[in-house]
Amino acid sequence: RRAMQSAGLLGLATVAGVLVTDLAEPLARGDLAVSGADLAEAGIPPGPAVGRVLEALLGLVLEDPGLNRRDVLLARARELS
């Protein structure tokens, strides 16, 4: 019986972990779906421009977390540079 109770609790913890992960919103540049290296590969010149583009992308994603997708952010980065 204890094994069943433990298994039930483990299942709940796993479900809760998935829910928390799915609902987590980006709060910093490191949470973005792209990095400075991704921007460089996309043709954004290295230097301070990369930081400015990442900050602008973070602003967009903070307003709409659904935009935090690599394809969307790379497209927006090209528009911003």
mmCIF file of N, CA and C in Angstrom:
data_model
loop_
_atom_site.group_PDB
_atom_site.id
_atom_site.type_symbol
_atom_site.label_atom_id
_atom_site.label_comp_id
_atom_site.label_asym_id
_atom_site.label_seq_id
_atom_site.Cartn_x
_atom_site.Cartn_y
_atom_site.Cartn_z
ATOM 1 N N ARG A 1 0.825 -1.188 0.000
ATOM 2 C CA ARG A 1 0.000 0.000 0.000
ATOM 3 C C ARG A 1 0.870 1.254 0.000
ATOM 4 N N ARG A 2 1.937 1.264 0.791
ATOM 5 C CA ARG A 2 2.827 2.431 0.803
ATOM 6 C C ARG A 2 3.457 2.668 -0.565
ATOM 7 N N ALA A 3 3.782 1.585 -1.238
ATOM 8 C CA ALA A 3 4.364 1.725 -2.578
ATOM 9 C C ALA A 3 3.382 2.417 -3.509
ATOM 10 N N MET A 4 2.120 2.085 -3.387
ATOM 11 C CA MET A 4 1.105 2.722 -4.228
ATOM 12 C C MET A 4 0.972 4.194 -3.870
ATOM 13 N N GLN A 5 1.030 4.515 -2.593
ATOM 14 C CA GLN A 5 0.923 5.917 -2.187
ATOM 15 C C GLN A 5 2.126 6.701 -2.695
ATOM 16 N N SER A 6 3.311 6.105 -2.558
ATOM 17 C CA SER A 6 4.514 6.770 -3.052
ATOM 18 C C SER A 6 4.434 6.996 -4.553
ATOM 19 N N ALA A 7 3.970 5.993 -5.272
ATOM 20 C CA ALA A 7 3.841 6.128 -6.721
ATOM 21 C C ALA A 7 2.855 7.237 -7.067
ATOM 22 N N GLY A 8 1.779 7.334 -6.316
ATOM 23 C CA GLY A 8 0.804 8.392 -6.557
ATOM 24 C C GLY A 8 1.400 9.767 -6.334
ATOM 25 N N LEU A 9 2.169 9.911 -5.285
ATOM 26 C CA LEU A 9 2.810 11.197 -5.011
ATOM 27 C C LEU A 9 3.842 11.535 -6.074
ATOM 28 N N LEU A 10 4.586 10.530 -6.523
ATOM 29 C CA LEU A 10 5.561 10.762 -7.575
ATOM 30 C C LEU A 10 4.863 11.231 -8.846
ATOM 31 N N GLY A 11 3.738 10.623 -9.167
ATOM 32 C CA GLY A 11 2.980 11.034 -10.348
ATOM 33 C C GLY A 11 2.527 12.473 -10.256
ATOM 34 N N LEU A 12 2.081 12.878 -9.078
ATOM 35 C CA LEU A 12 1.644 14.262 -8.893
ATOM 36 C C LEU A 12 2.810 15.231 -9.030
ATOM 37 N N ALA A 13 3.953 14.862 -8.470
ATOM 38 C CA ALA A 13 5.127 15.725 -8.568
ATOM 39 C C ALA A 13 5.545 15.885 -10.021
ATOM 40 N N THR A 14 5.493 14.808 -10.775
ATOM 41 C CA THR A 14 5.855 14.875 -12.187
ATOM 42 C C THR A 14 4.886 15.775 -12.938
ATOM 43 N N VAL A 15 3.612 15.617 -12.700
ATOM 44 C CA VAL A 15 2.617 16.454 -13.355
ATOM 45 C C VAL A 15 2.820 17.903 -12.962
ATOM 46 N N ALA A 16 3.037 18.152 -11.681
ATOM 47 C CA ALA A 16 3.245 19.527 -11.223
ATOM 48 C C ALA A 16 4.490 20.114 -11.864
ATOM 49 N N GLY A 17 5.544 19.318 -11.986
ATOM 50 C CA GLY A 17 6.764 19.805 -12.613
ATOM 51 C C GLY A 17 6.543 20.192 -14.058
ATOM 52 N N VAL A 18 5.779 19.406 -14.787
ATOM 53 C CA VAL A 18 5.484 19.711 -16.186
ATOM 54 C C VAL A 18 4.666 20.984 -16.279
ATOM 55 N N LEU A 19 3.680 21.111 -15.420
ATOM 56 C CA LEU A 19 2.842 22.306 -15.452
ATOM 57 C C LEU A 19 3.657 23.552 -15.162
ATOM 58 N N VAL A 20 4.514 23.496 -14.169
ATOM 59 C CA VAL A 20 5.335 24.653 -13.827
ATOM 60 C C VAL A 20 6.268 24.987 -14.980
ATOM 61 N N THR A 21 6.871 23.997 -15.589
ATOM 62 C CA THR A 21 7.762 24.224 -16.724
ATOM 63 C C THR A 21 7.011 24.847 -17.886
ATOM 64 N N ASP A 22 5.824 24.335 -18.183
ATOM 65 C CA ASP A 22 5.066 24.851 -19.309
ATOM 66 C C ASP A 22 4.602 26.283 -19.097
ATOM 67 N N LEU A 23 4.370 26.660 -17.842
ATOM 68 C CA LEU A 23 3.858 27.991 -17.559
ATOM 69 C C LEU A 23 4.951 29.019 -17.312
ATOM 70 N N ALA A 24 6.205 28.577 -17.206
ATOM 71 C CA ALA A 24 7.298 29.499 -16.913
ATOM 72 C C ALA A 24 7.451 30.491 -18.066
ATOM 73 N N GLU A 25 7.530 31.756 -17.711
ATOM 74 C CA GLU A 25 7.700 32.806 -18.710
ATOM 75 C C GLU A 25 9.134 33.311 -18.673
ATOM 76 N N PRO A 26 9.661 33.745 -19.815
ATOM 77 C CA PRO A 26 11.023 34.272 -19.836
ATOM 78 C C PRO A 26 11.118 35.552 -19.025
ATOM 79 N N LEU A 27 12.179 35.680 -18.257
ATOM 80 C CA LEU A 27 12.376 36.860 -17.425
ATOM 81 C C LEU A 27 13.700 37.556 -17.702
ATOM 82 N N ALA A 28 14.598 36.887 -18.414
ATOM 83 C CA ALA A 28 15.916 37.443 -18.702
ATOM 84 C C ALA A 28 16.359 37.006 -20.095
ATOM 85 N N ARG A 29 17.412 37.659 -20.601
ATOM 86 C CA ARG A 29 17.890 37.322 -21.951
ATOM 87 C C ARG A 29 18.249 35.853 -22.076
ATOM 88 N N GLY A 30 18.744 35.255 -21.009
ATOM 89 C CA GLY A 30 19.104 33.847 -21.037
ATOM 90 C C GLY A 30 17.915 32.921 -21.205
ATOM 91 N N ASP A 31 16.701 33.425 -20.992
ATOM 92 C CA ASP A 31 15.492 32.627 -21.146
ATOM 93 C C ASP A 31 14.945 32.653 -22.569
ATOM 94 N N LEU A 32 15.535 33.482 -23.414
ATOM 95 C CA LEU A 32 15.063 33.581 -24.794
ATOM 96 C C LEU A 32 15.389 32.310 -25.568
ATOM 97 N N ALA A 33 14.623 32.045 -26.610
ATOM 98 C CA ALA A 33 14.824 30.877 -27.458
ATOM 99 C C ALA A 33 16.001 31.060 -28.413
ATOM 100 N N VAL A 34 16.639 32.239 -28.388
ATOM 101 C CA VAL A 34 17.832 32.498 -29.189
ATOM 102 C C VAL A 34 18.913 33.078 -28.288
ATOM 103 N N SER A 35 20.142 32.943 -28.749
ATOM 104 C CA SER A 35 21.289 33.492 -28.021
ATOM 105 C C SER A 35 22.052 34.442 -28.938
ATOM 106 N N GLY A 36 23.073 35.061 -28.383
ATOM 107 C CA GLY A 36 23.927 35.912 -29.202
ATOM 108 C C GLY A 36 24.581 35.131 -30.330
ATOM 109 N N ALA A 37 24.947 33.892 -30.066
ATOM 110 C CA ALA A 37 25.540 33.048 -31.109
ATOM 111 C C ALA A 37 24.540 32.786 -32.237
ATOM 112 N N ASP A 38 23.275 32.581 -31.875
ATOM 113 C CA ASP A 38 22.237 32.390 -32.894
ATOM 114 C C ASP A 38 22.111 33.637 -33.762
ATOM 115 N N LEU A 39 22.172 34.802 -33.126
ATOM 116 C CA LEU A 39 22.055 36.053 -33.879
ATOM 117 C C LEU A 39 23.246 36.224 -34.811
ATOM 118 N N ALA A 40 24.445 35.881 -34.338
ATOM 119 C CA ALA A 40 25.634 35.981 -35.186
ATOM 120 C C ALA A 40 25.503 35.064 -36.401
ATOM 121 N N GLU A 41 25.007 33.846 -36.185
ATOM 122 C CA GLU A 41 24.799 32.916 -37.300
ATOM 123 C C GLU A 41 23.758 33.442 -38.278
ATOM 124 N N ALA A 42 22.823 34.254 -37.771
ATOM 125 C CA ALA A 42 21.774 34.812 -38.621
ATOM 126 C C ALA A 42 22.229 36.081 -39.334
ATOM 127 N N GLY A 43 23.485 36.487 -39.087
ATOM 128 C CA GLY A 43 24.027 37.640 -39.797
ATOM 129 C C GLY A 43 24.029 38.946 -39.028
ATOM 130 N N ILE A 44 23.646 38.935 -37.770
ATOM 131 C CA ILE A 44 23.708 40.152 -36.952
ATOM 132 C C ILE A 44 25.186 40.389 -36.620
ATOM 133 N N PRO A 45 25.723 41.561 -36.922
ATOM 134 C CA PRO A 45 27.147 41.795 -36.676
ATOM 135 C C PRO A 45 27.481 41.710 -35.184
ATOM 136 N N PRO A 46 28.638 41.124 -34.853
ATOM 137 C CA PRO A 46 29.023 41.030 -33.442
ATOM 138 C C PRO A 46 29.255 42.408 -32.842
ATOM 139 N N GLY A 47 29.140 42.475 -31.550
ATOM 140 C CA GLY A 47 29.364 43.730 -30.846
ATOM 141 C C GLY A 47 28.128 44.161 -30.084
ATOM 142 N N PRO A 48 28.077 45.439 -29.731
ATOM 143 C CA PRO A 48 26.961 45.948 -28.922
ATOM 144 C C PRO A 48 25.597 45.781 -29.582
ATOM 145 N N ALA A 49 25.567 45.684 -30.898
ATOM 146 C CA ALA A 49 24.285 45.523 -31.598
ATOM 147 C C ALA A 49 23.591 44.231 -31.172
ATOM 148 N N VAL A 50 24.357 43.184 -30.917
ATOM 149 C CA VAL A 50 23.776 41.912 -30.498
ATOM 150 C C VAL A 50 23.042 42.092 -29.165
ATOM 151 N N GLY A 51 23.667 42.772 -28.221
ATOM 152 C CA GLY A 51 23.027 43.021 -26.928
ATOM 153 C C GLY A 51 21.765 43.846 -27.070
ATOM 154 N N ARG A 52 21.813 44.862 -27.934
ATOM 155 C CA ARG A 52 20.618 45.697 -28.131
ATOM 156 C C ARG A 52 19.486 44.889 -28.752
ATOM 157 N N VAL A 53 19.807 44.042 -29.711
ATOM 158 C CA VAL A 53 18.767 43.215 -30.343
ATOM 159 C C VAL A 53 18.196 42.230 -29.325
ATOM 160 N N LEU A 54 19.064 41.598 -28.512
ATOM 161 C CA LEU A 54 18.571 40.669 -27.491
ATOM 162 C C LEU A 54 17.662 41.378 -26.488
ATOM 163 N N GLU A 55 18.021 42.578 -26.097
ATOM 164 C CA GLU A 55 17.169 43.337 -25.170
ATOM 165 C C GLU A 55 15.818 43.665 -25.802
ATOM 166 N N ALA A 56 15.833 44.034 -27.079
ATOM 167 C CA ALA A 56 14.580 44.325 -27.776
ATOM 168 C C ALA A 56 13.724 43.068 -27.884
ATOM 169 N N LEU A 57 14.364 41.934 -28.185
ATOM 170 C CA LEU A 57 13.623 40.679 -28.271
ATOM 171 C C LEU A 57 13.033 40.301 -26.922
ATOM 172 N N LEU A 58 13.796 40.516 -25.858
ATOM 173 C CA LEU A 58 13.278 40.222 -24.526
ATOM 174 C C LEU A 58 12.053 41.084 -24.240
ATOM 175 N N GLY A 59 12.098 42.343 -24.613
ATOM 176 C CA GLY A 59 10.942 43.214 -24.419
ATOM 177 C C GLY A 59 9.706 42.680 -25.134
ATOM 178 N N LEU A 60 9.900 42.212 -26.362
ATOM 179 C CA LEU A 60 8.776 41.647 -27.120
ATOM 180 C C LEU A 60 8.214 40.408 -26.429
ATOM 181 N N VAL A 61 9.115 39.545 -25.958
ATOM 182 C CA VAL A 61 8.695 38.288 -25.347
ATOM 183 C C VAL A 61 8.052 38.527 -23.979
ATOM 184 N N LEU A 62 8.516 39.542 -23.266
ATOM 185 C CA LEU A 62 7.877 39.866 -21.984
ATOM 186 C C LEU A 62 6.434 40.312 -22.203
ATOM 187 N N GLU A 63 6.194 41.009 -23.303
ATOM 188 C CA GLU A 63 4.827 41.439 -23.634
ATOM 189 C C GLU A 63 3.978 40.273 -24.134
ATOM 190 N N ASP A 64 4.596 39.361 -24.894
ATOM 191 C CA ASP A 64 3.868 38.215 -25.453
ATOM 192 C C ASP A 64 4.758 36.980 -25.410
ATOM 193 N N PRO A 65 4.705 36.191 -24.327
ATOM 194 C CA PRO A 65 5.568 35.017 -24.194
ATOM 195 C C PRO A 65 5.427 34.006 -25.336
ATOM 196 N N GLY A 66 4.335 34.038 -26.052
ATOM 197 C CA GLY A 66 4.153 33.143 -27.185
ATOM 198 C C GLY A 66 5.128 33.410 -28.329
ATOM 199 N N LEU A 67 5.757 34.580 -28.320
ATOM 200 C CA LEU A 67 6.741 34.913 -29.351
ATOM 201 C C LEU A 67 8.090 34.259 -29.089
ATOM 202 N N ASN A 68 8.281 33.647 -27.940
ATOM 203 C CA ASN A 68 9.578 33.072 -27.586
ATOM 204 C C ASN A 68 9.805 31.745 -28.308
ATOM 205 N N ARG A 69 9.923 31.867 -29.621
ATOM 206 C CA ARG A 69 10.224 30.726 -30.492
ATOM 207 C C ARG A 69 11.400 31.132 -31.379
ATOM 208 N N ARG A 70 12.297 30.207 -31.600
ATOM 209 C CA ARG A 70 13.517 30.519 -32.340
ATOM 210 C C ARG A 70 13.221 31.160 -33.698
ATOM 211 N N ASP A 71 12.322 30.583 -34.468
ATOM 212 C CA ASP A 71 12.036 31.107 -35.807
ATOM 213 C C ASP A 71 11.485 32.524 -35.752
ATOM 214 N N VAL A 72 10.590 32.767 -34.819
ATOM 215 C CA VAL A 72 9.981 34.094 -34.687
ATOM 216 C C VAL A 72 11.031 35.120 -34.266
ATOM 217 N N LEU A 73 11.832 34.765 -33.268
ATOM 218 C CA LEU A 73 12.825 35.713 -32.763
ATOM 219 C C LEU A 73 13.916 36.006 -33.783
ATOM 220 N N LEU A 74 14.328 35.012 -34.554
ATOM 221 C CA LEU A 74 15.342 35.281 -35.581
ATOM 222 C C LEU A 74 14.791 36.209 -36.657
ATOM 223 N N ALA A 75 13.542 36.022 -37.025
ATOM 224 C CA ALA A 75 12.920 36.909 -38.014
ATOM 225 C C ALA A 75 12.849 38.333 -37.478
ATOM 226 N N ARG A 76 12.425 38.467 -36.229
ATOM 227 C CA ARG A 76 12.340 39.810 -35.621
ATOM 228 C C ARG A 76 13.721 40.428 -35.476
ATOM 229 N N ALA A 77 14.726 39.622 -35.148
ATOM 230 C CA ALA A 77 16.095 40.125 -35.006
ATOM 231 C C ALA A 77 16.591 40.712 -36.320
ATOM 232 N N ARG A 78 16.272 40.039 -37.411
ATOM 233 C CA ARG A 78 16.695 40.552 -38.731
ATOM 234 C C ARG A 78 16.013 41.890 -39.023
ATOM 235 N N GLU A 79 14.758 42.027 -38.606
ATOM 236 C CA GLU A 79 14.042 43.293 -38.792
ATOM 237 C C GLU A 79 14.661 44.411 -37.958
ATOM 238 N N LEU A 80 15.117 44.072 -36.760
ATOM 239 C CA LEU A 80 15.640 45.067 -35.822
ATOM 240 C C LEU A 80 17.060 45.506 -36.144
ATOM 241 N N SER A 81 17.812 44.669 -36.857
ATOM 242 C CA SER A 81 19.229 45.008 -37.083
ATOM 243 C C SER A 81 19.424 45.905 -38.289
#
